[in-house]
Amino acid sequence: MSDLALDTDGDLLISGSDLVLTTGVDAIRQHLSQRLKTFYGEWFLNAEIGIPYFQQVLRKNPDPAILDSIFKREVINTQGILRLTEFSLDLNAGTRELTLSFKALCEEGVIEFSEVLP
């Protein structure tokens, strides 16, 4: 798998006057990050993709079992991911932050992922 590389702000990474490509585990990690930040219905070409943040996540007292299933399904259904080996979802009500951490076996190796989500 390969993709156009993005910087930390989500902009295309350019080296000199050339676009930079990312491959392997880094490409899969970048793709995962993009999928996990996409709100359900956001993409005009397919309104059925994305995380149901408004419907299920960003609400008062969300059900932890539902959140686990939503995020596990999104990770497992990502191209290149073979299986999850570790999974942790931490919702901090005080800071209103949702942190997703996991390890997954993929075609290119092992991905260790940890990110605060919208």
PDB file of C-alpha atoms in Angstrom:
ATOM      1  CA  MET A   1       0.000   0.000   0.000  1.00  0.00           C
ATOM      2  CA  SER A   2       1.207   3.517  -0.762  1.00  0.00           C
ATOM      3  CA  ASP A   3      -0.334   6.943  -0.407  1.00  0.00           C
ATOM      4  CA  LEU A   4       0.554  10.616  -0.629  1.00  0.00           C
ATOM      5  CA  ALA A   5       2.253  11.573   2.639  1.00  0.00           C
ATOM      6  CA  LEU A   6       0.592  14.122   4.899  1.00  0.00           C
ATOM      7  CA  ASP A   7       2.266  16.315   7.492  1.00  0.00           C
ATOM      8  CA  THR A   8       1.047  16.702  11.085  1.00  0.00           C
ATOM      9  CA  ASP A   9      -1.496  19.350   9.998  1.00  0.00           C
ATOM     10  CA  GLY A  10      -2.986  17.041   7.344  1.00  0.00           C
ATOM     11  CA  ASP A  11      -1.468  18.949   4.436  1.00  0.00           C
ATOM     12  CA  LEU A  12       0.375  17.257   1.575  1.00  0.00           C
ATOM     13  CA  LEU A  13       4.027  16.740   2.377  1.00  0.00           C
ATOM     14  CA  ILE A  14       6.275  18.302  -0.261  1.00  0.00           C
ATOM     15  CA  SER A  15      10.023  17.852  -0.520  1.00  0.00           C
ATOM     16  CA  GLY A  16      11.606  20.387  -2.813  1.00  0.00           C
ATOM     17  CA  SER A  17       8.995  20.514  -5.561  1.00  0.00           C
ATOM     18  CA  ASP A  18       7.927  16.859  -5.319  1.00  0.00           C
ATOM     19  CA  LEU A  19       5.085  15.197  -3.460  1.00  0.00           C
ATOM     20  CA  VAL A  20       6.255  12.605  -0.941  1.00  0.00           C
ATOM     21  CA  LEU A  21       4.852   9.086  -0.920  1.00  0.00           C
ATOM     22  CA  THR A  22       4.360   6.957   2.154  1.00  0.00           C
ATOM     23  CA  THR A  23       4.330   3.168   2.002  1.00  0.00           C
ATOM     24  CA  GLY A  24       3.941   0.096   4.173  1.00  0.00           C
ATOM     25  CA  VAL A  25       3.016   0.454   7.825  1.00  0.00           C
ATOM     26  CA  ASP A  26       3.233   4.264   7.652  1.00  0.00           C
ATOM     27  CA  ALA A  27       0.692   4.374   4.810  1.00  0.00           C
ATOM     28  CA  ILE A  28      -1.692   2.106   6.713  1.00  0.00           C
ATOM     29  CA  ARG A  29      -1.296   4.198   9.891  1.00  0.00           C
ATOM     30  CA  GLN A  30      -2.006   7.397   7.919  1.00  0.00           C
ATOM     31  CA  HIS A  31      -5.066   5.806   6.293  1.00  0.00           C
ATOM     32  CA  LEU A  32      -6.330   4.678   9.715  1.00  0.00           C
ATOM     33  CA  SER A  33      -5.902   8.177  11.125  1.00  0.00           C
ATOM     34  CA  GLN A  34      -7.892   9.652   8.235  1.00  0.00           C
ATOM     35  CA  ARG A  35     -10.683   7.073   8.612  1.00  0.00           C
ATOM     36  CA  LEU A  36     -10.947   7.673  12.352  1.00  0.00           C
ATOM     37  CA  LYS A  37     -11.240  11.437  11.873  1.00  0.00           C
ATOM     38  CA  THR A  38     -13.956  11.236   9.215  1.00  0.00           C
ATOM     39  CA  PHE A  39     -17.433  12.023  10.523  1.00  0.00           C
ATOM     40  CA  TYR A  40     -20.317   9.877   9.276  1.00  0.00           C
ATOM     41  CA  GLY A  41     -21.883  11.513   6.219  1.00  0.00           C
ATOM     42  CA  GLU A  42     -19.006  13.974   5.759  1.00  0.00           C
ATOM     43  CA  TRP A  43     -17.672  12.695   2.431  1.00  0.00           C
ATOM     44  CA  PHE A  44     -19.948  13.763  -0.419  1.00  0.00           C
ATOM     45  CA  LEU A  45     -19.035  10.801  -2.632  1.00  0.00           C
ATOM     46  CA  ASN A  46     -20.193   8.249  -0.064  1.00  0.00           C
ATOM     47  CA  ALA A  47     -22.304   9.509   2.842  1.00  0.00           C
ATOM     48  CA  GLU A  48     -22.285   6.025   4.409  1.00  0.00           C
ATOM     49  CA  ILE A  49     -18.649   6.094   5.531  1.00  0.00           C
ATOM     50  CA  GLY A  50     -17.196   7.631   8.668  1.00  0.00           C
ATOM     51  CA  ILE A  51     -17.534   7.429  12.431  1.00  0.00           C
ATOM     52  CA  PRO A  52     -20.979   8.358  13.822  1.00  0.00           C
ATOM     53  CA  TYR A  53     -19.516  11.018  16.108  1.00  0.00           C
ATOM     54  CA  PHE A  54     -22.670  13.159  16.281  1.00  0.00           C
ATOM     55  CA  GLN A  55     -24.984  10.152  16.526  1.00  0.00           C
ATOM     56  CA  GLN A  56     -23.104   7.959  19.043  1.00  0.00           C
ATOM     57  CA  VAL A  57     -19.824   9.424  20.317  1.00  0.00           C
ATOM     58  CA  LEU A  58     -20.281  13.140  21.074  1.00  0.00           C
ATOM     59  CA  ARG A  59     -23.235  12.743  23.388  1.00  0.00           C
ATOM     60  CA  LYS A  60     -23.824  12.769  27.100  1.00  0.00           C
ATOM     61  CA  ASN A  61     -22.853   9.444  28.699  1.00  0.00           C
ATOM     62  CA  PRO A  62     -22.076   7.401  25.564  1.00  0.00           C
ATOM     63  CA  ASP A  63     -22.246   3.619  25.939  1.00  0.00           C
ATOM     64  CA  PRO A  64     -18.653   2.275  26.207  1.00  0.00           C
ATOM     65  CA  ALA A  65     -19.618  -1.039  24.571  1.00  0.00           C
ATOM     66  CA  ILE A  66     -21.038   0.768  21.542  1.00  0.00           C
ATOM     67  CA  LEU A  67     -17.949   2.991  21.293  1.00  0.00           C
ATOM     68  CA  ASP A  68     -15.675  -0.071  21.442  1.00  0.00           C
ATOM     69  CA  SER A  69     -17.600  -1.801  18.653  1.00  0.00           C
ATOM     70  CA  ILE A  70     -17.647   1.317  16.443  1.00  0.00           C
ATOM     71  CA  PHE A  71     -13.894   1.889  16.652  1.00  0.00           C
ATOM     72  CA  LYS A  72     -12.900  -1.792  16.516  1.00  0.00           C
ATOM     73  CA  ARG A  73     -15.016  -2.246  13.387  1.00  0.00           C
ATOM     74  CA  GLU A  74     -13.418   0.792  11.728  1.00  0.00           C
ATOM     75  CA  VAL A  75      -9.897  -0.434  12.495  1.00  0.00           C
ATOM     76  CA  ILE A  76     -10.540  -4.020  11.413  1.00  0.00           C
ATOM     77  CA  ASN A  77     -12.225  -2.907   8.171  1.00  0.00           C
ATOM     78  CA  THR A  78      -9.216  -0.809   7.166  1.00  0.00           C
ATOM     79  CA  GLN A  79      -7.344  -2.143   4.138  1.00  0.00           C
ATOM     80  CA  GLY A  80      -4.127  -3.849   5.198  1.00  0.00           C
ATOM     81  CA  ILE A  81      -5.170  -4.654   8.792  1.00  0.00           C
ATOM     82  CA  LEU A  82      -5.278  -8.376   9.499  1.00  0.00           C
ATOM     83  CA  ARG A  83      -6.277  -8.390  13.186  1.00  0.00           C
ATOM     84  CA  LEU A  84      -6.195  -6.421  16.411  1.00  0.00           C
ATOM     85  CA  THR A  85      -3.830  -7.673  19.110  1.00  0.00           C
ATOM     86  CA  GLU A  86      -4.487  -4.942  21.716  1.00  0.00           C
ATOM     87  CA  PHE A  87      -7.241  -2.342  22.000  1.00  0.00           C
ATOM     88  CA  SER A  88      -7.945   0.455  24.486  1.00  0.00           C
ATOM     89  CA  LEU A  89     -10.472   3.255  24.309  1.00  0.00           C
ATOM     90  CA  ASP A  90     -10.292   5.861  27.082  1.00  0.00           C
ATOM     91  CA  LEU A  91     -13.009   8.470  27.447  1.00  0.00           C
ATOM     92  CA  ASN A  92     -12.004  11.194  29.890  1.00  0.00           C
ATOM     93  CA  ALA A  93     -15.198  13.003  30.890  1.00  0.00           C
ATOM     94  CA  GLY A  94     -13.259  15.759  32.697  1.00  0.00           C
ATOM     95  CA  THR A  95     -11.211  16.815  29.677  1.00  0.00           C
ATOM     96  CA  ARG A  96     -13.769  15.506  27.144  1.00  0.00           C
ATOM     97  CA  GLU A  97     -11.051  13.620  25.284  1.00  0.00           C
ATOM     98  CA  LEU A  98     -11.348  10.234  23.623  1.00  0.00           C
ATOM     99  CA  THR A  99      -8.029   8.423  23.277  1.00  0.00           C
ATOM    100  CA  LEU A 100      -7.788   5.360  21.062  1.00  0.00           C
ATOM    101  CA  SER A 101      -4.760   3.092  21.432  1.00  0.00           C
ATOM    102  CA  PHE A 102      -4.212  -0.263  19.793  1.00  0.00           C
ATOM    103  CA  LYS A 103      -1.752  -2.677  18.263  1.00  0.00           C
ATOM    104  CA  ALA A 104      -2.677  -4.420  15.055  1.00  0.00           C
ATOM    105  CA  LEU A 105      -1.079  -6.991  12.838  1.00  0.00           C
ATOM    106  CA  CYS A 106      -1.038  -5.860   9.233  1.00  0.00           C
ATOM    107  CA  GLU A 107       0.345  -7.153   5.964  1.00  0.00           C
ATOM    108  CA  GLU A 108       3.480  -5.033   6.379  1.00  0.00           C
ATOM    109  CA  GLY A 109       4.178  -5.677  10.088  1.00  0.00           C
ATOM    110  CA  VAL A 110       2.782  -4.390  13.373  1.00  0.00           C
ATOM    111  CA  ILE A 111       1.136  -1.003  13.870  1.00  0.00           C
ATOM    112  CA  GLU A 112       1.162   0.696  17.251  1.00  0.00           C
ATOM    113  CA  PHE A 113      -1.389   3.513  17.222  1.00  0.00           C
ATOM    114  CA  SER A 114      -2.385   6.065  19.837  1.00  0.00           C
ATOM    115  CA  GLU A 115      -4.300   9.232  19.072  1.00  0.00           C
ATOM    116  CA  VAL A 116      -6.758  11.639  20.667  1.00  0.00           C
ATOM    117  CA  LEU A 117      -9.842  11.690  18.459  1.00  0.00           C
ATOM    118  CA  PRO A 118     -12.312  14.500  17.721  1.00  0.00           C
TER     119      PRO A 118
END
